[in-house]
mmCIF file of C-alpha atoms in Angstrom:
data_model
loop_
_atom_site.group_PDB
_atom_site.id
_atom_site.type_symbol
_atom_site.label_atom_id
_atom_site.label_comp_id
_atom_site.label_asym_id
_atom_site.label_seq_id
_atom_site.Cartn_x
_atom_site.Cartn_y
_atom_site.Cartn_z
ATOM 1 C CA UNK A 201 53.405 -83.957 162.877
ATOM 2 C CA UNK A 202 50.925 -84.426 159.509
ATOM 3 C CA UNK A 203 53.218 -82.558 157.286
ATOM 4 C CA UNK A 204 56.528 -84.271 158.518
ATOM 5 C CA UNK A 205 58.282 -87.532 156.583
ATOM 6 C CA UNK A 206 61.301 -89.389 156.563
ATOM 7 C CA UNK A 207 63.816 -87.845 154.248
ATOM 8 C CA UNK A 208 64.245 -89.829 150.602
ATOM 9 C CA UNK A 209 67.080 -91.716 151.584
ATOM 10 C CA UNK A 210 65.982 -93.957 154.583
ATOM 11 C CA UNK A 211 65.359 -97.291 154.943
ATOM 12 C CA UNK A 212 61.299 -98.211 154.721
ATOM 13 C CA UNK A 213 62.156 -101.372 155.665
ATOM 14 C CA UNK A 214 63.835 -99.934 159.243
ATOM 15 C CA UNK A 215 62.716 -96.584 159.498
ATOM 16 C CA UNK A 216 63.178 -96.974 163.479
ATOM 17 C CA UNK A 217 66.933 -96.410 162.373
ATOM 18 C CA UNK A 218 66.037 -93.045 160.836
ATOM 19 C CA UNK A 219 65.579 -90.270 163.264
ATOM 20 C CA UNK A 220 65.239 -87.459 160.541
ATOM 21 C CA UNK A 221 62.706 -85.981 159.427
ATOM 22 C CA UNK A 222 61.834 -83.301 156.381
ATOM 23 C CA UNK A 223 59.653 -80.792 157.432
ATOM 24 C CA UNK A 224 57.634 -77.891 155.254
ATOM 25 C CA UNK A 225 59.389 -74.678 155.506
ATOM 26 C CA UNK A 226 57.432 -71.919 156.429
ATOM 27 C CA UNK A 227 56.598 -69.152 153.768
ATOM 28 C CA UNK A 228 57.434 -65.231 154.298
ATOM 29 C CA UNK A 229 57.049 -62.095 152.257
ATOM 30 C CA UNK A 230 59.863 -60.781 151.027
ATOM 31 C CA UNK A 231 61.157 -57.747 153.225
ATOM 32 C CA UNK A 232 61.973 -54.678 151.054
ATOM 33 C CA UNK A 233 65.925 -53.764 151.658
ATOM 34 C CA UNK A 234 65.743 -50.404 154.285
ATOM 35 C CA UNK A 235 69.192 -50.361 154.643
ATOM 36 C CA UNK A 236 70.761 -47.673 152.901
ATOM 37 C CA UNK A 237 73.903 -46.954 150.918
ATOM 38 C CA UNK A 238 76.053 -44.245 152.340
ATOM 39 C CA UNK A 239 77.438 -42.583 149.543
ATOM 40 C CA UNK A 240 80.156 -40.819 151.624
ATOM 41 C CA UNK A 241 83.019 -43.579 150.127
ATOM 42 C CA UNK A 242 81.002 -44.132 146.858
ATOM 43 C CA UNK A 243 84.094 -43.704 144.043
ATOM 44 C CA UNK A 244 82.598 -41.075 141.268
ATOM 45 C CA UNK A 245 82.549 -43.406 138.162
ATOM 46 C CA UNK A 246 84.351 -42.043 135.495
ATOM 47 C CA UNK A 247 84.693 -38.623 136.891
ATOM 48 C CA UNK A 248 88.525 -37.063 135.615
ATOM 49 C CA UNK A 249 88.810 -33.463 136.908
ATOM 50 C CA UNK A 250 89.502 -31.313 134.220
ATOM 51 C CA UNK A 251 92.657 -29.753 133.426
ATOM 52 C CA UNK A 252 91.638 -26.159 135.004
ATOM 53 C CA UNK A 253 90.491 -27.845 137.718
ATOM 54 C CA UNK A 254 93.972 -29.917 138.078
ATOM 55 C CA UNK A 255 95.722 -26.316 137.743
ATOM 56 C CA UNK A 256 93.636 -24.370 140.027
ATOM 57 C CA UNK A 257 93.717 -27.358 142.824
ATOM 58 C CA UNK A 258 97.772 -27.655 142.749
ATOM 59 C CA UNK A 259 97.862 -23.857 143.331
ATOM 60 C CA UNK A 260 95.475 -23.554 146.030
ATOM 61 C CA UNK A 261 97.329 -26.520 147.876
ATOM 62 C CA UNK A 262 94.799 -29.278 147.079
ATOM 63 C CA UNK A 263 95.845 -32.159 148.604
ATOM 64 C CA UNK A 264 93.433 -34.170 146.563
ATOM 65 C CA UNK A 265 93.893 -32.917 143.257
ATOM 66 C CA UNK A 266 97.711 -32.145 143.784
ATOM 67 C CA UNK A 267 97.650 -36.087 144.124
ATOM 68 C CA UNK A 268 95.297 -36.628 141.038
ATOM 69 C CA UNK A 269 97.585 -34.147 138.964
ATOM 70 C CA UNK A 270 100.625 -36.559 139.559
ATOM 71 C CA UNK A 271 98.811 -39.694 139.126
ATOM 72 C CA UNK A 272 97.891 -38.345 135.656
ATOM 73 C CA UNK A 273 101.838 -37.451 135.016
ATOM 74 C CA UNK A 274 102.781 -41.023 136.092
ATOM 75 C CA UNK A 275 100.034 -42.724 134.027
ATOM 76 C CA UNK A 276 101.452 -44.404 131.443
ATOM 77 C CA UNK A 277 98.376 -44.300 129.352
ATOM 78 C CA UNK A 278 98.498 -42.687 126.115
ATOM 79 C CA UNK A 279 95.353 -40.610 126.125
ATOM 80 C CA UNK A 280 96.548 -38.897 129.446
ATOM 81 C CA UNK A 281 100.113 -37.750 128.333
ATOM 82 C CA UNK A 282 98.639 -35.020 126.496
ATOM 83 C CA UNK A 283 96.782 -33.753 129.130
ATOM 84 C CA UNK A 284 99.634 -34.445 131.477
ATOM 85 C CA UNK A 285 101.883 -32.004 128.916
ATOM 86 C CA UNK A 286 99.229 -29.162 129.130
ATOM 87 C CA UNK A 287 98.722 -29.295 132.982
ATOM 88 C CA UNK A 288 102.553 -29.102 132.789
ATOM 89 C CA UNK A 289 103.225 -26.217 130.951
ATOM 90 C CA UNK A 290 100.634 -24.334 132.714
ATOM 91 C CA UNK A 291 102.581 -25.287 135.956
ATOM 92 C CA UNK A 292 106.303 -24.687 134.759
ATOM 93 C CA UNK A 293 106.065 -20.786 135.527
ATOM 94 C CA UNK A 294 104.923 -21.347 139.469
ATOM 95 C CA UNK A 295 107.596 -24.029 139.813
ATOM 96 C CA UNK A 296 111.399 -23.719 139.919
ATOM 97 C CA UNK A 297 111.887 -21.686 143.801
ATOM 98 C CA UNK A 298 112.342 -24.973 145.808
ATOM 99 C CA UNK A 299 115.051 -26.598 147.546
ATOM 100 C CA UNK A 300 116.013 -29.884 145.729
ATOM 101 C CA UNK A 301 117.700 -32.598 147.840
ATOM 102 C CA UNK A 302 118.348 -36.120 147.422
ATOM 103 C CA UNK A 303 119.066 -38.597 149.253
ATOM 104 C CA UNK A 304 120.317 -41.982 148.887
ATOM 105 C CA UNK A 305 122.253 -44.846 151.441
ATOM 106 C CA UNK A 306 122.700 -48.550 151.526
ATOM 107 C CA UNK A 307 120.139 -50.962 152.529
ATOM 108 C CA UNK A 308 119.681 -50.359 156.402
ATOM 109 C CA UNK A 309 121.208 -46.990 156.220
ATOM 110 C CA UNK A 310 117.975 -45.603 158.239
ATOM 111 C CA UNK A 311 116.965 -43.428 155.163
ATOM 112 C CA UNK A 312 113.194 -43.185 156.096
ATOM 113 C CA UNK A 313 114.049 -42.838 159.805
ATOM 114 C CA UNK A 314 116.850 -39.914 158.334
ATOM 115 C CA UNK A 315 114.051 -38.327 156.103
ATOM 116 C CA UNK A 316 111.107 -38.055 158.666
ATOM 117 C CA UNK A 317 113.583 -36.505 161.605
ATOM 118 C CA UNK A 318 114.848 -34.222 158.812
ATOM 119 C CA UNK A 319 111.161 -33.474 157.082
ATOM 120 C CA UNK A 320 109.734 -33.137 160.643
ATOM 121 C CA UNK A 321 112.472 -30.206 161.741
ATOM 122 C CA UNK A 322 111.697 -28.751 158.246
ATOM 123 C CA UNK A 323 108.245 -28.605 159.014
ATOM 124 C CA UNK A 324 108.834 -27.071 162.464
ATOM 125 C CA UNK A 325 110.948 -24.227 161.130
ATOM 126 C CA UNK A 326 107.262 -23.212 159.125
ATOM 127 C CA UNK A 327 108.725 -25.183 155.761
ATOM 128 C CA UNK A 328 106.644 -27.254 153.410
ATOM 129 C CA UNK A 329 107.775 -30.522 152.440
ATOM 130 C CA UNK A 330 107.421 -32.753 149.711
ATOM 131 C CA UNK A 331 109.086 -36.206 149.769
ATOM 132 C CA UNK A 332 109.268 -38.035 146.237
ATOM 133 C CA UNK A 333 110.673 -41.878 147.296
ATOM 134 C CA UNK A 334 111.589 -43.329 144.136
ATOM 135 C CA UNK A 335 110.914 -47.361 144.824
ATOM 136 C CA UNK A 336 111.780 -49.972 142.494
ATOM 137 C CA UNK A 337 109.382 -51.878 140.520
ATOM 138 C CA UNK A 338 109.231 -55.732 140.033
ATOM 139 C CA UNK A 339 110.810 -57.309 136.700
ATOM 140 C CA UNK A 340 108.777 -60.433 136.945
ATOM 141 C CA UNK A 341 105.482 -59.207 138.140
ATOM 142 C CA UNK A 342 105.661 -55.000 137.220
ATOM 143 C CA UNK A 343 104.492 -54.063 141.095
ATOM 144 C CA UNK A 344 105.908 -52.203 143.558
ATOM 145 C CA UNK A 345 105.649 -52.750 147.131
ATOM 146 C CA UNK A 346 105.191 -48.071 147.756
ATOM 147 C CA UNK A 347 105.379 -48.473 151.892
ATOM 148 C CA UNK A 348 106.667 -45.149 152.476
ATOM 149 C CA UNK A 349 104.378 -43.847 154.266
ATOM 150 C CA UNK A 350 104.313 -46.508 156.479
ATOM 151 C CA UNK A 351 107.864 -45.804 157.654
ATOM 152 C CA UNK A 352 107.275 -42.164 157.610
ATOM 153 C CA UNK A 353 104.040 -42.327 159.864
ATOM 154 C CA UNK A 354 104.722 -39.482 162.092
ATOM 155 C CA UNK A 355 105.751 -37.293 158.920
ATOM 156 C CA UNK A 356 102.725 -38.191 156.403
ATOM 157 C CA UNK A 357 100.426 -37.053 159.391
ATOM 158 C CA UNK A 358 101.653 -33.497 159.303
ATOM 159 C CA UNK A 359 99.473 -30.482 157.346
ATOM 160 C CA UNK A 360 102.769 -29.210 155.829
ATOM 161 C CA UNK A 361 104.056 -32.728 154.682
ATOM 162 C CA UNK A 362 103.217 -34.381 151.349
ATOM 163 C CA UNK A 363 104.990 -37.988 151.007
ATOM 164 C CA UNK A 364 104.524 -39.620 147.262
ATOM 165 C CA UNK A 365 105.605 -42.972 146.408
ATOM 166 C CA UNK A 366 105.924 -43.650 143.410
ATOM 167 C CA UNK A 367 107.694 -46.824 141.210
ATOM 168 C CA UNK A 368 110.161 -46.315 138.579
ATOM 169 C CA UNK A 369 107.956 -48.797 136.268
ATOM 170 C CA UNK A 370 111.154 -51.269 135.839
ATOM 171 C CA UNK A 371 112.561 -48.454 133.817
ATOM 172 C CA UNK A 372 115.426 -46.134 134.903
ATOM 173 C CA UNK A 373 114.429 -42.987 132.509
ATOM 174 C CA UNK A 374 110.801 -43.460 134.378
ATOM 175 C CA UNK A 375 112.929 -42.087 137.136
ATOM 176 C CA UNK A 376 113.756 -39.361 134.663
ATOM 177 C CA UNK A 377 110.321 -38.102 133.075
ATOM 178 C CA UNK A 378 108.079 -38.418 136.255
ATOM 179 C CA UNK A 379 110.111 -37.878 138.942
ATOM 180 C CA UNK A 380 111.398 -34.112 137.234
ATOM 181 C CA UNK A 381 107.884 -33.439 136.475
ATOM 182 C CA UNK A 382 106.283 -34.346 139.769
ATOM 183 C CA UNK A 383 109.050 -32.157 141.198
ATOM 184 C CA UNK A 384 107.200 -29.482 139.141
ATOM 185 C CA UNK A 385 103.757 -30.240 140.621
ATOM 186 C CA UNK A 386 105.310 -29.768 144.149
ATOM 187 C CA UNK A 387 107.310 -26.878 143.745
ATOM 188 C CA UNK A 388 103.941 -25.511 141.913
ATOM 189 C CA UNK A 389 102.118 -26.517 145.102
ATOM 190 C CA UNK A 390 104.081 -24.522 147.146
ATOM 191 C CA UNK A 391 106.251 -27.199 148.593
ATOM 192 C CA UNK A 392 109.605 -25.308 149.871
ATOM 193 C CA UNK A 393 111.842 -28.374 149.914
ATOM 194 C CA UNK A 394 111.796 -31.488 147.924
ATOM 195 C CA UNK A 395 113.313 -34.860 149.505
ATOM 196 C CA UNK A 396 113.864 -37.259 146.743
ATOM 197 C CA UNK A 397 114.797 -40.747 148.287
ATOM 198 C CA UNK A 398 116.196 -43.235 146.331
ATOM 199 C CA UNK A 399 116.172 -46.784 146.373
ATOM 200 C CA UNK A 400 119.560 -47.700 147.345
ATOM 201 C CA UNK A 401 123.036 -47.528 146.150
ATOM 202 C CA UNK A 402 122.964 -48.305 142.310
ATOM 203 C CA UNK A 403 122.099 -46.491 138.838
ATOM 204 C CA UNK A 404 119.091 -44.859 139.918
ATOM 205 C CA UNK A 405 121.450 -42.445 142.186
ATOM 206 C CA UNK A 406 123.313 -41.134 139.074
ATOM 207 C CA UNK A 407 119.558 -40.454 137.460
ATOM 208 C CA UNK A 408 118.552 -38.424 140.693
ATOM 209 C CA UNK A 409 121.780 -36.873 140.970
ATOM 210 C CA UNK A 410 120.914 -35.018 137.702
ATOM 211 C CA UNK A 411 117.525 -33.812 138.951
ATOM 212 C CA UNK A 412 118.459 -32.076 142.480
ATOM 213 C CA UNK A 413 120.675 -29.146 143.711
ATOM 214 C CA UNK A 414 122.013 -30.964 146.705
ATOM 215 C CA UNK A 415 122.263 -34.534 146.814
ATOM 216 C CA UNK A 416 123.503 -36.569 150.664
ATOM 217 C CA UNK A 417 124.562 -40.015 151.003
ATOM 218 C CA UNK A 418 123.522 -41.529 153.967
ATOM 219 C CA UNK A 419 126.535 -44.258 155.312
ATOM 220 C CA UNK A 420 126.643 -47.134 157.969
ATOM 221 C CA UNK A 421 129.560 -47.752 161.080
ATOM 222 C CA UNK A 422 131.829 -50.323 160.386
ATOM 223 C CA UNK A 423 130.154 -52.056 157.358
ATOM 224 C CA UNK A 424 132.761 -51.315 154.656
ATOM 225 C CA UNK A 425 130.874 -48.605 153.031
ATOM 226 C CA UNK A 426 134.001 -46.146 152.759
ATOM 227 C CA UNK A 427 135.735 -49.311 150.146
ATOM 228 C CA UNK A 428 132.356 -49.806 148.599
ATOM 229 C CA UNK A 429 131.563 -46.306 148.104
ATOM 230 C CA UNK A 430 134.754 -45.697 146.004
ATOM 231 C CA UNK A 431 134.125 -48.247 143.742
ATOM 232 C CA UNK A 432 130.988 -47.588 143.146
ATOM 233 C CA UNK A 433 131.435 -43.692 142.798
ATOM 234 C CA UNK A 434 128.593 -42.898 144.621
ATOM 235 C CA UNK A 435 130.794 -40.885 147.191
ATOM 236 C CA UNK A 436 131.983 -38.225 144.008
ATOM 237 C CA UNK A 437 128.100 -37.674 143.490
ATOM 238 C CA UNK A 438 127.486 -36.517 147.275
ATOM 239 C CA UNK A 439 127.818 -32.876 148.536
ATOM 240 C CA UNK A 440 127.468 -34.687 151.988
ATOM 241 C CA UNK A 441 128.102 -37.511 153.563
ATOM 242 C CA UNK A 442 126.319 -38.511 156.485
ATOM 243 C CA UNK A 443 126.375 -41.514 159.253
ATOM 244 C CA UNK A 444 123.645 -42.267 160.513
ATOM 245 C CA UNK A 445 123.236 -43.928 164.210
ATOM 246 C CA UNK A 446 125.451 -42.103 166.061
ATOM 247 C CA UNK A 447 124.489 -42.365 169.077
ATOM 248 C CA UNK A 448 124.662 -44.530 172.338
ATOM 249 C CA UNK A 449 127.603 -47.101 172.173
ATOM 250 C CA UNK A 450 127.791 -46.407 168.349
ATOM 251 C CA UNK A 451 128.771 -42.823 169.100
ATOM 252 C CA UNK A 452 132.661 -43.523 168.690
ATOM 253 C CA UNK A 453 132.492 -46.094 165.899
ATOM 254 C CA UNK A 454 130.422 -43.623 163.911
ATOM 255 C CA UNK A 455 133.121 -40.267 164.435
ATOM 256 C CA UNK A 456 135.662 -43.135 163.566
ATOM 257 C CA UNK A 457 133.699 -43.792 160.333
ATOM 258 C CA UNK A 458 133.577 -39.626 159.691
ATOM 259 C CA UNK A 459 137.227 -39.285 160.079
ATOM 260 C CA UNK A 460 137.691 -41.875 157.849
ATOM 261 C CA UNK A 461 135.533 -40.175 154.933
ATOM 262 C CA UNK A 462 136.785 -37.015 155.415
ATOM 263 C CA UNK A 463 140.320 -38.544 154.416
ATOM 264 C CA UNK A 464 138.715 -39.865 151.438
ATOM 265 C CA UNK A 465 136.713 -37.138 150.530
ATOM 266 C CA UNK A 466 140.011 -34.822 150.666
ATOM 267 C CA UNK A 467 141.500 -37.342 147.658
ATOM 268 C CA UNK A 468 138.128 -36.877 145.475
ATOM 269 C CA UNK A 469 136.761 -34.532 143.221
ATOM 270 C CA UNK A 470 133.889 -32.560 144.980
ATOM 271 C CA UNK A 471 130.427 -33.087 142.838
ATOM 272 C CA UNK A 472 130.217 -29.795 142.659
ATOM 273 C CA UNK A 473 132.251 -26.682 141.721
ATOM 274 C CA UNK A 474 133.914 -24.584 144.514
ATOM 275 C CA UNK A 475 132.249 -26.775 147.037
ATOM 276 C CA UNK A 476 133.933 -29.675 149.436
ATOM 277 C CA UNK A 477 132.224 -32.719 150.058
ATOM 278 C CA UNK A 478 132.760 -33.271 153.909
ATOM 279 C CA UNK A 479 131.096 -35.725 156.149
ATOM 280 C CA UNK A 480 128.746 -35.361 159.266
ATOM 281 C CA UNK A 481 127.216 -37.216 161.929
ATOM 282 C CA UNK A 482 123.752 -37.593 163.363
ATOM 283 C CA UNK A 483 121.239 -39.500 164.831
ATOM 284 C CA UNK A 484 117.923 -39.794 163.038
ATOM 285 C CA UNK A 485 116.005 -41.844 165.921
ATOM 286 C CA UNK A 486 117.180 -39.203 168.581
ATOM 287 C CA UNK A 487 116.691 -36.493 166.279
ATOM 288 C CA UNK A 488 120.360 -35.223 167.069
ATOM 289 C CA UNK A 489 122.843 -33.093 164.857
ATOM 290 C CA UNK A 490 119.601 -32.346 162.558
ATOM 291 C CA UNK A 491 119.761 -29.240 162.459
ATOM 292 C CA UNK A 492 123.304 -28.910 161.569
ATOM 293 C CA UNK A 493 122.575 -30.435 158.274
ATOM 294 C CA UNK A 494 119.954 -27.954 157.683
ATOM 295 C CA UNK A 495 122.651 -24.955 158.206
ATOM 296 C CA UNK A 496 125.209 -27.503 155.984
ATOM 297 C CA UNK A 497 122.476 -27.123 153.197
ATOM 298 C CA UNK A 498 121.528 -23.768 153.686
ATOM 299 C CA UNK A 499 125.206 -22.668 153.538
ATOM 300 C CA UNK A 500 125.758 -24.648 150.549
ATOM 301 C CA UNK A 501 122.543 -22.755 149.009
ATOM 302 C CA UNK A 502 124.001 -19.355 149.483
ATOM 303 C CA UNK A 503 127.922 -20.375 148.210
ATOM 304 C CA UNK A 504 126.494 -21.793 145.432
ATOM 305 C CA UNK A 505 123.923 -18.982 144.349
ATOM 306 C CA UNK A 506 126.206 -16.403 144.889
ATOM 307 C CA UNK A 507 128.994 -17.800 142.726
ATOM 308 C CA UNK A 508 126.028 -18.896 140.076
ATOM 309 C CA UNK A 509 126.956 -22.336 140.026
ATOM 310 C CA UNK A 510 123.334 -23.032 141.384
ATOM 311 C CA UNK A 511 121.629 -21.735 138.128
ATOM 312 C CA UNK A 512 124.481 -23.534 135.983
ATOM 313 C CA UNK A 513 123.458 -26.727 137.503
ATOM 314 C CA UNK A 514 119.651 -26.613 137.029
ATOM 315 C CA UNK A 515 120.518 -25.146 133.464
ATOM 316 C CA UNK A 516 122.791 -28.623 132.761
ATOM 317 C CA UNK A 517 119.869 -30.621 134.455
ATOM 318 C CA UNK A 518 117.576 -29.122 131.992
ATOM 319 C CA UNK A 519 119.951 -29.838 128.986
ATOM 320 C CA UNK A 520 120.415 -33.415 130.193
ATOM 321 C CA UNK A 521 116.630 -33.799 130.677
ATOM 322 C CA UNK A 522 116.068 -33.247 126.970
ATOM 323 C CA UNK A 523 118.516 -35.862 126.048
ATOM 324 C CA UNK A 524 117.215 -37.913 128.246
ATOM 325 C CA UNK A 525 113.798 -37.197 126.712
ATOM 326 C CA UNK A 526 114.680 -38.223 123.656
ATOM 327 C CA UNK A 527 116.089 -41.533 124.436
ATOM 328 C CA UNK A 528 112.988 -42.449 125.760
ATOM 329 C CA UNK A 529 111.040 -41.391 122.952
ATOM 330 C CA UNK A 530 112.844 -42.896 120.274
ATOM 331 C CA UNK A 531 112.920 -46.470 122.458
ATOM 332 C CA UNK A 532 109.365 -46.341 122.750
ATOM 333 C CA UNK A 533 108.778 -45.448 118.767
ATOM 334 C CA UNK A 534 111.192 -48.074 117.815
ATOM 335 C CA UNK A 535 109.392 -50.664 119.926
ATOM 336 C CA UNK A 536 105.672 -49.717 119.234
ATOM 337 C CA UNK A 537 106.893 -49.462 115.383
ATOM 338 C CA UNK A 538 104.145 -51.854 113.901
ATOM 339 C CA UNK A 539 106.937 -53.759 111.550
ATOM 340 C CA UNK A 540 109.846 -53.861 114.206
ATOM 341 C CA UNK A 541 106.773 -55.328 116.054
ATOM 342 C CA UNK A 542 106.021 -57.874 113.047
ATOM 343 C CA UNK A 543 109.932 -58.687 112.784
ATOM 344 C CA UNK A 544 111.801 -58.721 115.958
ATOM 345 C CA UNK A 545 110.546 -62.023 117.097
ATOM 346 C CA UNK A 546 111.908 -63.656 114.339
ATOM 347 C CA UNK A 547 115.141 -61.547 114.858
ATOM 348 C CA UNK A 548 114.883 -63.445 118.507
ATOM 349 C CA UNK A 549 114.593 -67.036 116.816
ATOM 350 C CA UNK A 550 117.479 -66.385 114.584
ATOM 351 C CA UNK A 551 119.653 -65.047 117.371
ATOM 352 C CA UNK A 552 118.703 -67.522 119.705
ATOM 353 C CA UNK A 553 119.077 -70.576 117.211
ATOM 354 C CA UNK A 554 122.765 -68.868 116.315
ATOM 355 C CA UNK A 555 122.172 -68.417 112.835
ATOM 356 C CA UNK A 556 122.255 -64.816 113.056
ATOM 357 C CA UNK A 557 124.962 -62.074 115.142
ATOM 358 C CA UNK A 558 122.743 -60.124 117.788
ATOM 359 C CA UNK A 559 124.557 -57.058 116.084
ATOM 360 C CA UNK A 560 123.201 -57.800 112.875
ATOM 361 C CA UNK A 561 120.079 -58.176 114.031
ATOM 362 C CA UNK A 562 120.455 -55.096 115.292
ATOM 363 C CA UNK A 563 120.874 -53.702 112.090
ATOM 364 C CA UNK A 564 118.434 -55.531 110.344
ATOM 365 C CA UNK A 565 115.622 -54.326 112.567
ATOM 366 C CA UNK A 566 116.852 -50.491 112.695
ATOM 367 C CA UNK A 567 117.002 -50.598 108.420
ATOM 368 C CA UNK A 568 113.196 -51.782 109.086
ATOM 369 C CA UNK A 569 112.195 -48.994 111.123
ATOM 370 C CA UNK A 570 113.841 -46.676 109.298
ATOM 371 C CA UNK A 571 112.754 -47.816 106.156
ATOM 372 C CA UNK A 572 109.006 -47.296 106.629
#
């Protein structure tokens, strides 16, 4: 062809060893774009609801907005506390008539399996749940992994189920400030019961402890849980005891394991006042003994309300919450103080390089903050 030629690097002295050639592309007007953008997943830039509209939505049972409204509480953005405070105190009255349990267990313990049996019987007796899983956030990287729902899947597709994740934010009195007030937003919603699942056997359960009326620890067969249980002291927090997996050839072991906790529990102080701590067996997978736990709960509702120890509890919750309150306030002032800021990594050097006592440094920045 006229227009073709050999491409730039060939030989001319051998073009017979160059079977390439560069040919003229061919022109074409530029097509105008008919496709379309479907604007049914288009995010609203910059749209915030307001805070009537937050309010309103969590009342009517908003799924949407109920989630926006706790989003906002967990935000650790300054310009959103304030707002977060408001939507709060216009909540407070509507909240307060749930059941608050929680629920903790060792690694492997079958807590989600436990918790979407249990929310899923709930459910069928005409109940609304609300499950708050408490799960730990990274120290090196600040992230959570919040797969919940994933392990609940049969539970988070049911109309009177609502299943939050949410991370602590590497801080234990997180667990304090937005778990309590997402609690709120639930019970404002509507929700009847509220399953708070913790992240394992450690601190956190002492936090959640203080935050719910009725609070189960979930325990394995023949792992050694009765010896680490007691030192740990997790068994004098529990109004219940439960092992899991009891069922097939695990049946025996696990009314072995129940016998044995029921000795122990005898020895212990019950968690709470005119109440003993026994332990129970089930099967979460087979759905089996569920609904004794439920009647264990609901009889520990009525002993408790009638002898008032109920309203004493959520009245020492509320004191401790305060206290708790402040803590956190007064870390975070002392730490966004703009001299502690200037000084403390020089308080670091001087520790570090041992010319200085880590309690006097101590001292050294507190005179700072308190003297400006």
């Amino acid at each position: 062809m006229a227009d073709e030629k050999k491409p730039e690097w060939n030989d001319p002295s051998h073009p017979e060893k160059c079977s390439s050639v560069v040919r003229k592309g061919v022109e074409q007007a530029v097509q105008p774009n008919t496709i379309r953008q479907s604007g049914r997943f288009q995010k609203k830039s910059g749209y915030e609801p307001s805070i009537d509209e937050l309010y309103k939505g969590v009342l009517n049972g908003d799924r949407s907005l109920l989630a926006r409204s706790i989003t906002l509480i967990e935000s650790n953005a300054g310009h959103h506390f304030t707002k977060a405070q408001t939507l709060l105190h216009k909540l407070l009255p509507h909240s307060g008539s749930a059941i608050r349990i929680g629920i903790t267990g060792v690694p492997g313990a079958g807590k989600s399996t436990f918790i979407e049996a249990f929310g899923s019987y709930l459910c069928n007796q005409g109940l609304k749940v609300a499950v708050l899983a408490v799960d730990p956030s990274s120290k090196l990287t600040g992230g959570s992994i919040l797969g919940d729902k994933t392990r609940m899947e049969t539970l988070a597709r049911n109309p009177l189920a609502f299943i939050r994740p949410s991370p602590t934010g590497g801080k234990l009195g997180g667990v304090h400030r937005k778990t309590r007030e997402t609690m709120i937003v639930c019970e404002a919603a509507g929700f009847d019961i509220i399953l708070v699942e913790t992240v394992g056997v450690g601190q956190s359960e002492v936090y959640v402890r203080d935050m719910v009326d009725f609070f189960m620890l979930l325990a394995l067969t023949g792992a050694g849980d009765e010896l680490q249980g007691m030192k740990k002291g997790i068994m004098e927090l529990a109004d219940a005891v439960i092992i899991n997996k009891a069922d097939g050839d695990n049946l025996q072991l696990a009314n072995k394991t129940k016998a044995e906790y029921d000795r122990i529990l005898h020895f212990l102080q019950s968690a709470t006042r005119g109440w003993q701590t026994k332990a129970y067996t089930c099967s979460a997978l087979f759905h089996a003994q569920i609904d004794s736990i439920w009647r264990v709960i609901q009889s520990f509702e009525k002993q408790t309300k009638e002898s008032g120890v109920f309203a004493d509890r959520r009245r020492a919750q509320t004191k401790e919450w305060i206290y708790a309150m402040i803590k956190d306030q007064l870390q975070y002032r002392f730490f966004q103080h703009p001299h502690v800021k200037e000084r403390l990594p020089q308080m670091e050097n001087e520790v570090i390089s041992g010319n200085l006592t880590v309690t006097s440094a101590v001292e050294e920045l507190f005179q700072v903050y308190n003297e400006n």
